[in-house]
Amino acid sequence: RAFVLAHPGRYAATIGVEPSGPDDPLATAGQRLLGAFMAVLRGYEIPASDVDHALRMLRSLCHGFATLQADNGFQWSADIDESFEWLITFADRGLRAM
């Protein structure tokens, strides 16, 4: 979220772009992000057949929240950080229920 808020245009430019090769900084950053999400998922008993779905869910949750926040899409009175914590708790409960 912090990177998206600090660099919304730079973040948006990475969506849907294929790295030019394994040494492309975009590939390196993508692998770091994937590694972070995989580390989170290792804490859950997710069947191997569902890992891709779980990765897409986590990425969608984080991407959606961060881009909405960067675009000033949350104009209600509730604290944004509290809302993000609520989202993470919700995802955690869903992953534990698998």
C-alpha atoms as an extended CHARMM CRD file, in Angstrom:
* protein
*
        98  EXT
         1         1  ARG       CA              0.0000000000        0.0000000000        0.0000000000  PROA      1               0.0000000000
         2         2  ALA       CA              2.7620000000        2.4270000000        0.8720000000  PROA      2               0.0000000000
         3         3  PHE       CA              4.4360000000        2.0030000000       -2.5220000000  PROA      3               0.0000000000
         4         4  VAL       CA              1.1540000000        2.4350000000       -4.4050000000  PROA      4               0.0000000000
         5         5  LEU       CA              0.3450000000        5.5700000000       -2.4210000000  PROA      5               0.0000000000
         6         6  ALA       CA              3.8190000000        7.0170000000       -2.8940000000  PROA      6               0.0000000000
         7         7  HSD       CA              4.1450000000        6.0470000000       -6.5840000000  PROA      7               0.0000000000
         8         8  PRO       CA              0.6610000000        5.4820000000       -8.0530000000  PROA      8               0.0000000000
         9         9  GLY       CA              1.7480000000        6.0710000000      -11.6560000000  PROA      9               0.0000000000
        10        10  ARG       CA              4.7920000000        3.8400000000      -11.3600000000  PROA      10              0.0000000000
        11        11  TYR       CA              2.6810000000        1.0750000000       -9.8180000000  PROA      11              0.0000000000
        12        12  ALA       CA             -0.0230000000        1.3970000000      -12.4750000000  PROA      12              0.0000000000
        13        13  ALA       CA              2.6370000000        1.1130000000      -15.1940000000  PROA      13              0.0000000000
        14        14  THR       CA              3.5830000000       -2.3630000000      -13.9230000000  PROA      14              0.0000000000
        15        15  ILE       CA              0.1390000000       -3.9130000000      -14.2380000000  PROA      15              0.0000000000
        16        16  GLY       CA             -0.1110000000       -6.3010000000      -17.1770000000  PROA      16              0.0000000000
        17        17  VAL       CA              3.4490000000       -5.6570000000      -18.3710000000  PROA      17              0.0000000000
        18        18  GLU       CA              5.5730000000       -8.6690000000      -19.2430000000  PROA      18              0.0000000000
        19        19  PRO       CA              9.1980000000       -8.4620000000      -18.0740000000  PROA      19              0.0000000000
        20        20  SER       CA             11.7020000000       -8.4250000000      -20.9290000000  PROA      20              0.0000000000
        21        21  GLY       CA             13.7590000000      -11.1790000000      -19.3110000000  PROA      21              0.0000000000
        22        22  PRO       CA             14.8760000000      -12.6590000000      -16.0040000000  PROA      22              0.0000000000
        23        23  ASP       CA             17.1740000000       -9.6940000000      -15.2770000000  PROA      23              0.0000000000
        24        24  ASP       CA             14.4220000000       -7.1220000000      -15.8450000000  PROA      24              0.0000000000
        25        25  PRO       CA             13.8300000000       -5.1880000000      -12.5740000000  PROA      25              0.0000000000
        26        26  LEU       CA             10.1100000000       -5.8000000000      -13.0640000000  PROA      26              0.0000000000
        27        27  ALA       CA             10.7430000000       -9.5720000000      -13.0080000000  PROA      27              0.0000000000
        28        28  THR       CA             12.8110000000       -9.2340000000       -9.8480000000  PROA      28              0.0000000000
        29        29  ALA       CA             10.1300000000       -7.1540000000       -8.1340000000  PROA      29              0.0000000000
        30        30  GLY       CA              7.4350000000       -9.5880000000       -9.2530000000  PROA      30              0.0000000000
        31        31  GLN       CA              9.3550000000      -12.5130000000       -7.7920000000  PROA      31              0.0000000000
        32        32  ARG       CA              9.7890000000      -10.6540000000       -4.5000000000  PROA      32              0.0000000000
        33        33  LEU       CA              6.0680000000       -9.9690000000       -4.3350000000  PROA      33              0.0000000000
        34        34  LEU       CA              5.2230000000      -13.5660000000       -5.2060000000  PROA      34              0.0000000000
        35        35  GLY       CA              7.6760000000      -14.7530000000       -2.5500000000  PROA      35              0.0000000000
        36        36  ALA       CA              6.0260000000      -12.5580000000        0.0840000000  PROA      36              0.0000000000
        37        37  PHE       CA              2.5520000000      -13.8540000000       -0.7800000000  PROA      37              0.0000000000
        38        38  MET       CA              3.8160000000      -17.4540000000       -0.8220000000  PROA      38              0.0000000000
        39        39  ALA       CA              5.3670000000      -16.9370000000        2.6290000000  PROA      39              0.0000000000
        40        40  VAL       CA              1.9830000000      -15.7840000000        3.9270000000  PROA      40              0.0000000000
        41        41  LEU       CA              0.2180000000      -18.7670000000        2.3900000000  PROA      41              0.0000000000
        42        42  ARG       CA              2.6670000000      -21.2760000000        3.8840000000  PROA      42              0.0000000000
        43        43  GLY       CA              1.0070000000      -20.5410000000        7.2210000000  PROA      43              0.0000000000
        44        44  TYR       CA             -2.2300000000      -22.0980000000        5.9840000000  PROA      44              0.0000000000
        45        45  GLU       CA             -3.1220000000      -25.6410000000        4.9810000000  PROA      45              0.0000000000
        46        46  ILE       CA             -4.0350000000      -24.8030000000        1.4010000000  PROA      46              0.0000000000
        47        47  PRO       CA             -4.1390000000      -27.7140000000       -1.0350000000  PROA      47              0.0000000000
        48        48  ALA       CA             -1.5840000000      -27.3580000000       -3.8420000000  PROA      48              0.0000000000
        49        49  SER       CA             -4.4470000000      -27.2340000000       -6.3460000000  PROA      49              0.0000000000
        50        50  ASP       CA             -5.7680000000      -24.0720000000       -4.6650000000  PROA      50              0.0000000000
        51        51  VAL       CA             -2.5170000000      -22.1060000000       -4.2420000000  PROA      51              0.0000000000
        52        52  ASP       CA             -2.9210000000      -20.1910000000       -7.5380000000  PROA      52              0.0000000000
        53        53  HSD       CA             -6.4460000000      -19.1960000000       -6.5160000000  PROA      53              0.0000000000
        54        54  ALA       CA             -5.2490000000      -18.0790000000       -3.0770000000  PROA      54              0.0000000000
        55        55  LEU       CA             -2.4250000000      -16.0410000000       -4.6420000000  PROA      55              0.0000000000
        56        56  ARG       CA             -4.8770000000      -14.3200000000       -6.9820000000  PROA      56              0.0000000000
        57        57  MET       CA             -7.1900000000      -13.5860000000       -4.0800000000  PROA      57              0.0000000000
        58        58  LEU       CA             -4.4250000000      -11.9970000000       -1.9980000000  PROA      58              0.0000000000
        59        59  ARG       CA             -3.1390000000       -9.9800000000       -4.9240000000  PROA      59              0.0000000000
        60        60  SER       CA             -6.6420000000       -8.8110000000       -5.8150000000  PROA      60              0.0000000000
        61        61  LEU       CA             -7.3990000000       -7.7760000000       -2.2430000000  PROA      61              0.0000000000
        62        62  CYS       CA             -4.1710000000       -5.8300000000       -1.8410000000  PROA      62              0.0000000000
        63        63  HSD       CA             -4.2040000000       -4.3310000000       -5.3390000000  PROA      63              0.0000000000
        64        64  GLY       CA             -7.8430000000       -3.3190000000       -5.1380000000  PROA      64              0.0000000000
        65        65  PHE       CA             -7.5520000000       -1.7440000000       -1.7290000000  PROA      65              0.0000000000
        66        66  ALA       CA             -4.3280000000        0.1020000000       -2.5140000000  PROA      66              0.0000000000
        67        67  THR       CA             -5.4980000000        1.4660000000       -5.8640000000  PROA      67              0.0000000000
        68        68  LEU       CA             -8.8240000000        2.5900000000       -4.4290000000  PROA      68              0.0000000000
        69        69  GLN       CA             -6.9730000000        4.3140000000       -1.5950000000  PROA      69              0.0000000000
        70        70  ALA       CA             -4.5360000000        5.9740000000       -4.0210000000  PROA      70              0.0000000000
        71        71  ASP       CA             -7.4540000000        7.2260000000       -6.1100000000  PROA      71              0.0000000000
        72        72  ASN       CA             -9.1930000000        8.6730000000       -3.0240000000  PROA      72              0.0000000000
        73        73  GLY       CA            -11.8820000000        6.0310000000       -3.3530000000  PROA      73              0.0000000000
        74        74  PHE       CA            -12.5260000000        5.7880000000        0.3810000000  PROA      74              0.0000000000
        75        75  GLN       CA            -14.3900000000        8.9020000000        1.3850000000  PROA      75              0.0000000000
        76        76  TRP       CA            -16.3020000000        7.5530000000        4.3540000000  PROA      76              0.0000000000
        77        77  SER       CA            -15.4840000000        8.4610000000        7.9290000000  PROA      77              0.0000000000
        78        78  ALA       CA            -14.0630000000        5.0610000000        8.9630000000  PROA      78              0.0000000000
        79        79  ASP       CA            -10.2890000000        4.9430000000        9.4090000000  PROA      79              0.0000000000
        80        80  ILE       CA             -8.5960000000        3.5200000000        6.2860000000  PROA      80              0.0000000000
        81        81  ASP       CA             -5.9790000000        1.5890000000        8.2440000000  PROA      81              0.0000000000
        82        82  GLU       CA             -8.7230000000       -0.0070000000       10.3410000000  PROA      82              0.0000000000
        83        83  SER       CA            -10.5250000000       -0.9760000000        7.1490000000  PROA      83              0.0000000000
        84        84  PHE       CA             -7.3660000000       -2.6040000000        5.8030000000  PROA      84              0.0000000000
        85        85  GLU       CA             -6.9060000000       -4.5220000000        9.0610000000  PROA      85              0.0000000000
        86        86  TRP       CA            -10.5500000000       -5.6470000000        8.7740000000  PROA      86              0.0000000000
        87        87  LEU       CA             -9.8470000000       -6.8480000000        5.2150000000  PROA      87              0.0000000000
        88        88  ILE       CA             -6.7700000000       -8.8040000000        6.3270000000  PROA      88              0.0000000000
        89        89  THR       CA             -8.7060000000      -10.3780000000        9.2170000000  PROA      89              0.0000000000
        90        90  PHE       CA            -11.4960000000      -11.3390000000        6.8120000000  PROA      90              0.0000000000
        91        91  ALA       CA             -9.0240000000      -12.9610000000        4.3890000000  PROA      91              0.0000000000
        92        92  ASP       CA             -7.2830000000      -14.7430000000        7.2680000000  PROA      92              0.0000000000
        93        93  ARG       CA            -10.5530000000      -16.2480000000        8.4510000000  PROA      93              0.0000000000
        94        94  GLY       CA            -11.3690000000      -17.4020000000        4.9480000000  PROA      94              0.0000000000
        95        95  LEU       CA             -7.9680000000      -19.0050000000        4.4540000000  PROA      95              0.0000000000
        96        96  ARG       CA             -8.1930000000      -20.7430000000        7.8490000000  PROA      96              0.0000000000
        97        97  ALA       CA            -11.5970000000      -22.1490000000        6.8810000000  PROA      97              0.0000000000
        98        98  MET       CA            -10.1880000000      -23.9240000000        3.8230000000  PROA      98              0.0000000000
